[in-house]
Amino acid sequence: MPPRQAFSGSCLKLVFAFDSPVIQGINRFPAQEHSGGDCKIPSIICYDPDGDVRAVGAEATREYIEDEIEDNGWVKLKWWKLHLRPETMASSYVTDQDIPPLPPNKTAVQVLADFMHYLHQCAEKYIEESQANGADMSRSVEHTTEFVLSHPNGWEGPQQTQIRNAAIMAGLVPDTLEGRSRIHLVTEGEASLHYCLDSGFAADGFQDDQGVIIVDAGERTIDVRAYHMTTPPFCEEIAPAECRLQGSIFVSRRARTMLQEKLRGSRFGGDDMIAHMATIFDSTTKIRFSNENDPAYVKFGTIGDRDPNFHIRSGQLELMGSDVATLFEPSAEAIIEAIEEQRRVATKTISTVFLVGSFAASEWLFIRLQNHLRSLDLNFCRPAIYTGKAVADGAVAFFLDHRVSAQLPEGVMYYI
């Protein structure tokens, strides 16, 4: 059987189908060569004033990029995917005014297309560099590659059309019936289910006619779906899917606001320093924080950076753990409310909850949910490694083996 490929998500996955499919992750991206198996491209794009792409992903986080932005008038986009969200996802936590605007000569679909184009280039380069016959292999599947694209629960007709149009605009497939047939869409909830099933983490959850809930806690959204196994290994959805706009970037957003308030009047309270601290918080403090009774630290400077009146010593800002916990609490509450709603309307008794997604790496979030769900006599767990790649892995598994025999197409609910 000739080689066949399927690409999925910002954590790219390849499928090489010979006698049986083999899924192989792309573990090397520009500016992330030493990240290993957990590498993931940040959704960042820099444009120059003419609208040309100048840096993408980890390349857009290099130290010199900020100088380029200031000197050459580049625009750095981080939250651009939120511009694609359905209008029904209006939130008390975020409005259009809160999301950084797009460049005047770019639409959200065009930005998505530029990002997809970059991912495709990364995939082709990885194949050519990591396979003995990589260049020949890449050419041999150029016109037969299947693309599996995931999206949050509830992104229906208009958003799916935008995703397909972006894939065509990016040059992934031609704008023909045959080309469009090679674009496959899957919800992040269903992709997460396939990840759990293929990883073996859900096996014990589907017992005694019980249901399971998959919580995909990502950067932007919290996607929640409930399933029941009918005839193994096939499943059916047993409650309307839910999507809440309370992903990890909203913790970061609240952290930035808190830093501005706490450092007002300090020589470290300037916009550039706050932005630097917020970046450090996002990459280290947010992930490591686990106990509200212990202080948390943002190490942003050198040993000479001090301002004891603002709890800054040796280039390190000390934060009360109870203050940091308030940054996470709205997201935890959103997840708990979504789980409770799924349990209320599900047609089977829920026994197990699985937590996946990049936000699942947060120790505080895991412990907070664990304490609550155990009090309800629910089993609760998360995969051991690389939970941020659950959707990418699961999307490929979805493509290879559709296991959901029944879905609930109506009543996708937003509790924002």
Short mmCIF file of C-alpha atoms in Angstrom, two decimals:
data_model
loop_
_atom_site.label_atom_id
_atom_site.label_comp_id
_atom_site.label_asym_id
_atom_site.label_seq_id
_atom_site.Cartn_x
_atom_site.Cartn_y
_atom_site.Cartn_z
CA MET A 1 0.00 0.00 0.00
CA PRO A 2 1.49 3.41 -0.91
CA PRO A 3 2.36 5.80 1.92
CA ARG A 4 -0.45 8.06 3.07
CA GLN A 5 -0.28 11.05 5.32
CA ALA A 6 -2.64 12.85 7.65
CA PHE A 7 -1.78 16.13 9.33
CA SER A 8 -3.46 17.42 12.46
CA GLY A 9 -3.18 20.59 14.53
CA SER A 10 -0.35 22.79 15.78
CA CYS A 11 1.08 19.60 17.29
CA LEU A 12 1.54 18.01 13.89
CA LYS A 13 1.07 14.28 13.52
CA LEU A 14 1.95 12.14 10.52
CA VAL A 15 0.30 8.89 9.59
CA PHE A 16 2.30 6.51 7.48
CA ALA A 17 -0.05 3.78 6.24
CA PHE A 18 1.62 0.65 4.94
CA ASP A 19 0.37 -2.74 6.20
CA SER A 20 -1.01 -0.91 9.24
CA PRO A 21 -1.08 2.78 10.15
CA VAL A 22 1.76 4.23 12.22
CA ILE A 23 1.30 7.63 13.87
CA GLN A 24 4.47 9.63 14.29
CA GLY A 25 4.66 13.04 15.89
CA ILE A 26 6.68 15.93 14.53
CA ASN A 27 9.03 16.64 17.40
CA ARG A 28 11.21 19.36 15.92
CA PHE A 29 10.09 22.85 14.96
CA PRO A 30 12.04 26.04 14.20
CA ALA A 31 13.37 27.64 17.42
CA GLN A 32 12.23 24.53 19.35
CA GLU A 33 14.87 22.07 18.21
CA HIS A 34 15.66 20.96 21.77
CA SER A 35 12.12 20.74 23.16
CA GLY A 36 11.74 16.99 22.65
CA GLY A 37 8.43 15.13 22.51
CA ASP A 38 6.40 17.84 24.24
CA CYS A 39 7.13 20.60 21.72
CA LYS A 40 4.16 22.59 20.56
CA ILE A 41 3.98 25.64 18.32
CA PRO A 42 2.62 28.75 20.06
CA SER A 43 -0.12 30.43 18.04
CA ILE A 44 1.85 33.64 17.45
CA ILE A 45 2.31 35.44 14.12
CA CYS A 46 4.23 38.64 13.37
CA TYR A 47 3.33 40.76 10.35
CA ASP A 48 5.17 43.70 8.85
CA PRO A 49 3.28 46.87 7.77
CA ASP A 50 2.73 45.37 4.30
CA GLY A 51 0.92 42.36 5.78
CA ASP A 52 3.73 39.92 5.05
CA VAL A 53 4.50 37.18 7.59
CA ARG A 54 7.83 37.83 9.33
CA ALA A 55 7.85 35.28 12.18
CA VAL A 56 5.60 32.46 13.37
CA GLY A 57 5.40 30.20 16.41
CA ALA A 58 8.47 29.86 18.61
CA GLU A 59 10.43 31.97 16.13
CA ALA A 60 8.19 34.89 17.12
CA THR A 61 9.29 34.53 20.76
CA ARG A 62 13.03 34.97 20.17
CA GLU A 63 14.68 37.82 22.06
CA TYR A 64 15.43 39.98 19.05
CA ILE A 65 11.85 39.89 17.76
CA GLU A 66 10.69 42.61 20.15
CA ASP A 67 13.36 44.93 18.73
CA GLU A 68 12.17 44.13 15.21
CA ILE A 69 8.60 44.89 16.21
CA GLU A 70 9.58 48.25 17.67
CA ASP A 71 12.02 49.24 14.92
CA ASN A 72 10.03 48.10 11.89
CA GLY A 73 6.42 48.52 12.97
CA TRP A 74 5.58 44.84 13.02
CA VAL A 75 2.33 43.59 14.55
CA LYS A 76 2.49 40.60 16.91
CA LEU A 77 -0.73 38.56 17.10
CA LYS A 78 -1.35 36.14 19.99
CA TRP A 79 -5.08 35.76 20.57
CA TRP A 80 -6.11 35.89 16.94
CA LYS A 81 -7.98 32.54 17.04
CA LEU A 82 -10.62 34.15 19.29
CA HIS A 83 -11.65 36.29 16.33
CA LEU A 84 -13.00 33.08 14.77
CA ARG A 85 -15.28 32.22 17.69
CA PRO A 86 -19.06 32.09 17.14
CA GLU A 87 -20.96 35.24 18.05
CA THR A 88 -22.98 33.13 20.48
CA MET A 89 -19.85 32.75 22.57
CA ALA A 90 -20.03 36.32 23.85
CA SER A 91 -18.62 36.31 27.35
CA SER A 92 -18.73 38.35 30.50
CA TYR A 93 -15.00 37.62 30.77
CA VAL A 94 -13.94 38.75 27.31
CA THR A 95 -15.35 41.03 24.62
CA ASP A 96 -14.20 41.99 21.14
CA GLN A 97 -12.52 45.02 22.70
CA ASP A 98 -10.43 42.74 24.94
CA ILE A 99 -8.97 40.79 22.02
CA PRO A 100 -6.01 42.49 20.27
CA PRO A 101 -7.21 43.73 16.87
CA LEU A 102 -6.06 42.17 13.63
CA PRO A 103 -3.91 44.19 11.22
CA PRO A 104 -6.10 46.40 9.01
CA ASN A 105 -5.23 44.37 5.89
CA LYS A 106 -5.91 40.93 7.42
CA THR A 107 -9.00 38.90 8.28
CA ALA A 108 -9.09 36.10 10.85
CA VAL A 109 -9.39 33.54 8.04
CA GLN A 110 -6.30 34.96 6.32
CA VAL A 111 -4.33 34.77 9.57
CA LEU A 112 -5.45 31.17 10.05
CA ALA A 113 -4.38 30.43 6.47
CA ASP A 114 -0.94 31.91 7.10
CA PHE A 115 -0.60 29.79 10.25
CA MET A 116 -1.69 26.61 8.40
CA HIS A 117 0.79 27.37 5.60
CA TYR A 118 3.59 27.62 8.14
CA LEU A 119 2.59 24.32 9.79
CA HIS A 120 2.56 22.61 6.42
CA GLN A 121 6.04 23.92 5.64
CA CYS A 122 7.28 22.64 9.01
CA ALA A 123 5.80 19.21 8.30
CA GLU A 124 7.39 18.93 4.87
CA LYS A 125 10.78 20.02 6.20
CA TYR A 126 10.57 17.52 9.06
CA ILE A 127 9.78 14.66 6.67
CA GLU A 128 12.62 15.58 4.35
CA GLU A 129 15.12 15.83 7.22
CA SER A 130 14.04 12.84 9.33
CA GLN A 131 13.32 10.17 6.69
CA ALA A 132 15.97 8.51 4.56
CA ASN A 133 13.88 9.11 1.44
CA GLY A 134 12.04 12.11 2.88
CA ALA A 135 12.05 14.31 -0.21
CA ASP A 136 10.73 11.50 -2.42
CA MET A 137 8.13 10.56 0.18
CA SER A 138 6.93 14.15 0.46
CA ARG A 139 6.54 14.46 -3.31
CA SER A 140 4.78 11.10 -3.60
CA VAL A 141 1.92 12.16 -1.33
CA GLU A 142 1.73 15.81 -2.38
CA HIS A 143 -1.67 15.37 -4.03
CA THR A 144 -3.13 12.73 -1.71
CA THR A 145 -2.38 14.08 1.78
CA GLU A 146 -5.39 14.08 4.11
CA PHE A 147 -5.71 16.98 6.57
CA VAL A 148 -7.51 16.46 9.89
CA LEU A 149 -8.41 19.80 11.47
CA SER A 150 -9.89 20.09 14.95
CA HIS A 151 -12.10 22.82 16.34
CA PRO A 152 -13.87 23.56 19.66
CA ASN A 153 -17.25 22.00 20.41
CA GLY A 154 -20.01 24.06 18.88
CA TRP A 155 -18.05 25.57 16.01
CA GLU A 156 -20.57 24.62 13.40
CA GLY A 157 -21.46 25.75 9.87
CA PRO A 158 -19.90 29.25 9.63
CA GLN A 159 -16.76 28.40 11.59
CA GLN A 160 -16.23 25.10 9.76
CA THR A 161 -16.55 26.91 6.44
CA GLN A 162 -13.93 29.41 7.57
CA ILE A 163 -11.55 26.58 8.51
CA ARG A 164 -12.01 24.88 5.14
CA ASN A 165 -11.52 28.15 3.27
CA ALA A 166 -8.37 28.86 5.26
CA ALA A 167 -6.97 25.43 4.36
CA ILE A 168 -7.54 26.15 0.68
CA MET A 169 -6.11 29.67 1.01
CA ALA A 170 -3.03 28.17 2.69
CA GLY A 171 -2.45 25.91 -0.31
CA LEU A 172 -3.02 22.69 1.60
CA VAL A 173 -5.52 21.47 -1.01
CA PRO A 174 -6.86 22.89 -4.28
CA ASP A 175 -10.30 24.50 -4.40
CA THR A 176 -11.92 21.50 -6.07
CA LEU A 177 -14.32 18.80 -4.94
CA GLU A 178 -11.43 16.36 -4.72
CA GLY A 179 -9.34 18.84 -2.77
CA ARG A 180 -12.09 19.69 -0.30
CA SER A 181 -12.73 15.98 0.25
CA ARG A 182 -9.25 15.71 1.78
CA ILE A 183 -10.13 18.15 4.59
CA HIS A 184 -11.62 16.38 7.61
CA LEU A 185 -13.00 18.26 10.61
CA VAL A 186 -13.39 16.87 14.11
CA THR A 187 -14.45 18.50 17.36
CA GLU A 188 -11.84 18.73 20.08
CA GLY A 189 -14.15 16.77 22.36
CA GLU A 190 -14.37 13.81 20.03
CA ALA A 191 -10.64 13.95 19.29
CA SER A 192 -9.96 13.84 23.02
CA LEU A 193 -12.17 10.75 23.38
CA HIS A 194 -10.22 8.94 20.68
CA TYR A 195 -6.98 9.94 22.40
CA CYS A 196 -8.13 8.45 25.69
CA LEU A 197 -9.33 5.26 24.01
CA ASP A 198 -6.14 4.79 22.00
CA SER A 199 -3.97 5.61 25.00
CA GLY A 200 -5.71 3.03 27.17
CA PHE A 201 -6.66 5.60 29.82
CA ALA A 202 -10.40 5.20 29.28
CA ALA A 203 -10.62 1.41 29.43
CA ASP A 204 -11.66 1.21 33.06
CA GLY A 205 -14.10 4.10 32.68
CA PHE A 206 -16.37 2.23 30.26
CA GLN A 207 -17.56 -0.45 32.65
CA ASP A 208 -20.88 -1.56 34.10
CA ASP A 209 -22.93 0.48 31.65
CA GLN A 210 -21.41 3.73 32.96
CA GLY A 211 -20.65 6.95 31.11
CA VAL A 212 -17.48 9.04 31.02
CA ILE A 213 -16.87 12.77 30.61
CA ILE A 214 -13.92 14.07 28.61
CA VAL A 215 -12.78 17.57 29.62
CA ASP A 216 -10.46 19.12 27.05
CA ALA A 217 -9.00 22.14 28.84
CA GLY A 218 -7.14 24.10 26.21
CA GLU A 219 -5.68 27.55 25.77
CA ARG A 220 -8.90 29.23 24.71
CA THR A 221 -11.84 26.96 25.42
CA ILE A 222 -12.99 24.26 27.81
CA ASP A 223 -14.66 21.54 25.73
CA VAL A 224 -16.75 18.97 27.59
CA ARG A 225 -18.46 15.87 26.20
CA ALA A 226 -20.01 12.75 27.72
CA TYR A 227 -19.87 9.29 26.14
CA HIS A 228 -21.04 5.74 26.73
CA MET A 229 -19.60 2.65 25.10
CA THR A 230 -22.21 0.64 23.22
CA THR A 231 -20.60 -2.29 21.42
CA PRO A 232 -16.85 -2.08 22.10
CA PRO A 233 -15.01 -0.14 20.86
CA PHE A 234 -17.87 2.07 19.62
CA CYS A 235 -19.30 4.91 21.67
CA GLU A 236 -22.30 7.18 21.62
CA GLU A 237 -22.67 10.69 22.92
CA ILE A 238 -25.05 10.84 25.89
CA ALA A 239 -25.34 14.60 26.52
CA PRO A 240 -25.16 17.78 24.42
CA ALA A 241 -21.61 19.04 24.14
CA GLU A 242 -20.55 22.14 26.01
CA CYS A 243 -17.95 24.79 25.28
CA ARG A 244 -16.85 27.46 27.74
CA LEU A 245 -14.55 30.34 27.00
CA GLN A 246 -12.33 29.91 30.07
CA GLY A 247 -9.10 28.35 28.81
CA SER A 248 -5.63 28.99 30.17
CA ILE A 249 -5.08 32.28 28.31
CA PHE A 250 -7.74 33.84 30.53
CA VAL A 251 -5.67 32.92 33.57
CA SER A 252 -2.79 34.74 31.89
CA ARG A 253 -5.02 37.70 31.14
CA ARG A 254 -6.13 37.95 34.76
CA ALA A 255 -2.50 37.60 35.89
CA ARG A 256 -1.43 40.55 33.77
CA THR A 257 -4.18 42.70 35.29
CA MET A 258 -3.14 41.62 38.79
CA LEU A 259 0.51 42.45 38.10
CA GLN A 260 -0.47 45.91 36.89
CA GLU A 261 -2.44 46.54 40.07
CA LYS A 262 0.18 45.16 42.47
CA LEU A 263 3.11 47.02 40.91
CA ARG A 264 1.41 50.36 40.38
CA GLY A 265 3.84 52.95 41.74
CA SER A 266 6.85 50.61 41.55
CA ARG A 267 9.75 51.27 39.18
CA PHE A 268 8.98 47.80 37.86
CA GLY A 269 5.40 48.73 36.96
CA GLY A 270 6.04 49.95 33.40
CA ASP A 271 4.20 48.37 30.48
CA ASP A 272 7.29 46.62 29.09
CA MET A 273 8.23 45.11 32.45
CA ILE A 274 4.64 44.02 33.14
CA ALA A 275 4.54 42.35 29.72
CA HIS A 276 7.84 40.59 30.52
CA MET A 277 6.59 39.41 33.91
CA ALA A 278 3.35 38.20 32.38
CA THR A 279 5.32 36.12 29.88
CA ILE A 280 7.41 34.58 32.69
CA PHE A 281 4.26 33.89 34.72
CA ASP A 282 2.68 32.18 31.73
CA SER A 283 5.61 29.87 31.02
CA THR A 284 6.64 28.94 34.56
CA THR A 285 4.55 30.19 37.50
CA LYS A 286 1.20 29.22 35.98
CA ILE A 287 2.30 25.64 35.38
CA ARG A 288 4.15 25.09 38.68
CA PHE A 289 1.61 26.69 41.01
CA SER A 290 -0.18 24.02 43.04
CA ASN A 291 -0.95 25.20 46.59
CA GLU A 292 -2.71 28.41 47.57
CA ASN A 293 -1.10 28.21 51.02
CA ASP A 294 2.38 28.61 49.52
CA PRO A 295 3.75 31.75 47.88
CA ALA A 296 4.36 31.82 44.14
CA TYR A 297 7.25 33.53 42.42
CA VAL A 298 7.86 35.29 39.12
CA LYS A 299 11.60 35.35 38.46
CA PHE A 300 11.93 38.18 35.94
CA GLY A 301 15.28 39.91 36.56
CA THR A 302 18.74 39.81 38.10
CA ILE A 303 19.97 39.74 41.68
CA GLY A 304 20.20 43.53 41.69
CA ASP A 305 16.49 44.07 40.99
CA ARG A 306 14.91 44.94 44.35
CA ASP A 307 11.87 46.76 45.64
CA PRO A 308 10.99 45.31 49.07
CA ASN A 309 7.90 47.50 49.35
CA PHE A 310 6.47 45.56 46.42
CA HIS A 311 7.82 42.13 47.49
CA ILE A 312 10.58 42.14 44.87
CA ARG A 313 13.95 40.73 45.88
CA SER A 314 16.83 39.43 43.77
CA GLY A 315 14.86 39.85 40.57
CA GLN A 316 11.94 37.84 41.87
CA LEU A 317 8.38 38.94 42.59
CA GLU A 318 6.67 37.12 45.44
CA LEU A 319 2.91 36.62 45.17
CA MET A 320 0.54 35.28 47.81
CA GLY A 321 -0.69 31.85 46.83
CA SER A 322 -4.26 32.83 47.67
CA ASP A 323 -4.03 35.69 45.15
CA VAL A 324 -2.72 33.40 42.42
CA ALA A 325 -5.51 30.91 43.13
CA THR A 326 -8.10 33.58 42.32
CA LEU A 327 -6.67 33.72 38.79
CA PHE A 328 -7.48 30.05 38.24
CA GLU A 329 -10.78 29.85 40.10
CA PRO A 330 -13.10 31.15 37.32
CA SER A 331 -11.75 28.50 34.96
CA ALA A 332 -12.11 25.76 37.58
CA GLU A 333 -15.67 26.87 38.32
CA ALA A 334 -16.50 26.81 34.61
CA ILE A 335 -15.25 23.23 34.33
CA ILE A 336 -17.13 22.10 37.43
CA GLU A 337 -20.37 23.71 36.23
CA ALA A 338 -19.98 22.07 32.82
CA ILE A 339 -19.41 18.66 34.42
CA GLU A 340 -22.44 19.11 36.65
CA GLU A 341 -24.59 20.03 33.67
CA GLN A 342 -23.36 16.99 31.73
CA ARG A 343 -24.16 14.73 34.69
CA ARG A 344 -27.62 16.27 34.98
CA VAL A 345 -28.67 15.70 31.36
CA ALA A 346 -26.68 12.56 30.48
CA THR A 347 -28.71 9.48 29.64
CA LYS A 348 -26.26 7.25 31.53
CA THR A 349 -24.73 7.56 34.98
CA ILE A 350 -21.33 9.22 34.84
CA SER A 351 -18.58 7.38 36.73
CA THR A 352 -15.33 8.83 35.40
CA VAL A 353 -13.95 12.19 34.28
CA PHE A 354 -10.81 12.50 32.16
CA LEU A 355 -8.85 15.77 31.97
CA VAL A 356 -6.76 16.41 28.84
CA GLY A 357 -5.49 19.44 26.95
CA SER A 358 -2.64 21.88 27.53
CA PHE A 359 -4.35 23.41 30.59
CA ALA A 360 -4.35 19.95 32.20
CA ALA A 361 -0.65 20.47 32.92
CA SER A 362 -1.61 22.92 35.68
CA GLU A 363 -1.09 21.23 39.05
CA TRP A 364 -3.44 23.63 40.81
CA LEU A 365 -6.25 22.97 38.35
CA PHE A 366 -5.81 19.21 38.59
CA ILE A 367 -5.80 19.22 42.41
CA ARG A 368 -8.78 21.60 42.57
CA LEU A 369 -10.86 19.39 40.28
CA GLN A 370 -9.64 16.20 41.94
CA ASN A 371 -10.76 17.37 45.38
CA HIS A 372 -14.19 18.38 44.10
CA LEU A 373 -14.88 15.31 41.96
CA ARG A 374 -13.71 12.82 44.56
CA SER A 375 -16.20 14.35 46.99
CA LEU A 376 -18.86 13.37 44.44
CA ASP A 377 -17.50 9.79 44.29
CA LEU A 378 -16.32 10.27 40.69
CA ASN A 379 -13.14 8.78 39.31
CA PHE A 380 -10.84 11.49 37.97
CA CYS A 381 -7.54 11.22 36.10
CA ARG A 382 -5.38 12.72 33.39
CA PRO A 383 -2.84 11.12 31.04
CA ALA A 384 0.68 10.94 32.40
CA ILE A 385 2.52 12.89 29.69
CA TYR A 386 2.00 15.42 26.92
CA THR A 387 -1.67 16.13 27.61
CA GLY A 388 -1.37 19.19 25.38
CA LYS A 389 -1.16 16.84 22.40
CA ALA A 390 -4.36 14.96 23.18
CA VAL A 391 -6.35 16.69 20.45
CA ALA A 392 -3.68 16.27 17.77
CA ASP A 393 -3.19 12.58 18.59
CA GLY A 394 -6.93 12.00 18.95
CA ALA A 395 -7.74 13.76 15.69
CA VAL A 396 -5.51 11.36 13.79
CA ALA A 397 -7.03 8.41 15.67
CA PHE A 398 -10.46 9.75 14.70
CA PHE A 399 -9.42 9.76 11.06
CA LEU A 400 -8.15 6.19 11.24
CA ASP A 401 -11.01 4.72 13.24
CA HIS A 402 -14.35 6.47 13.76
CA ARG A 403 -15.62 5.14 17.07
CA VAL A 404 -18.55 7.42 17.84
CA SER A 405 -21.64 5.70 16.47
CA ALA A 406 -24.14 8.33 17.61
CA GLN A 407 -23.86 12.04 18.25
CA LEU A 408 -26.23 14.68 19.53
CA PRO A 409 -26.14 17.31 16.77
CA GLU A 410 -28.39 19.80 18.50
CA GLY A 411 -28.23 21.69 21.72
CA VAL A 412 -24.53 22.56 21.87
CA MET A 413 -24.62 24.86 24.86
CA TYR A 414 -22.44 27.77 25.91
CA TYR A 415 -22.18 28.65 29.56
CA ILE A 416 -19.76 31.57 29.56
#
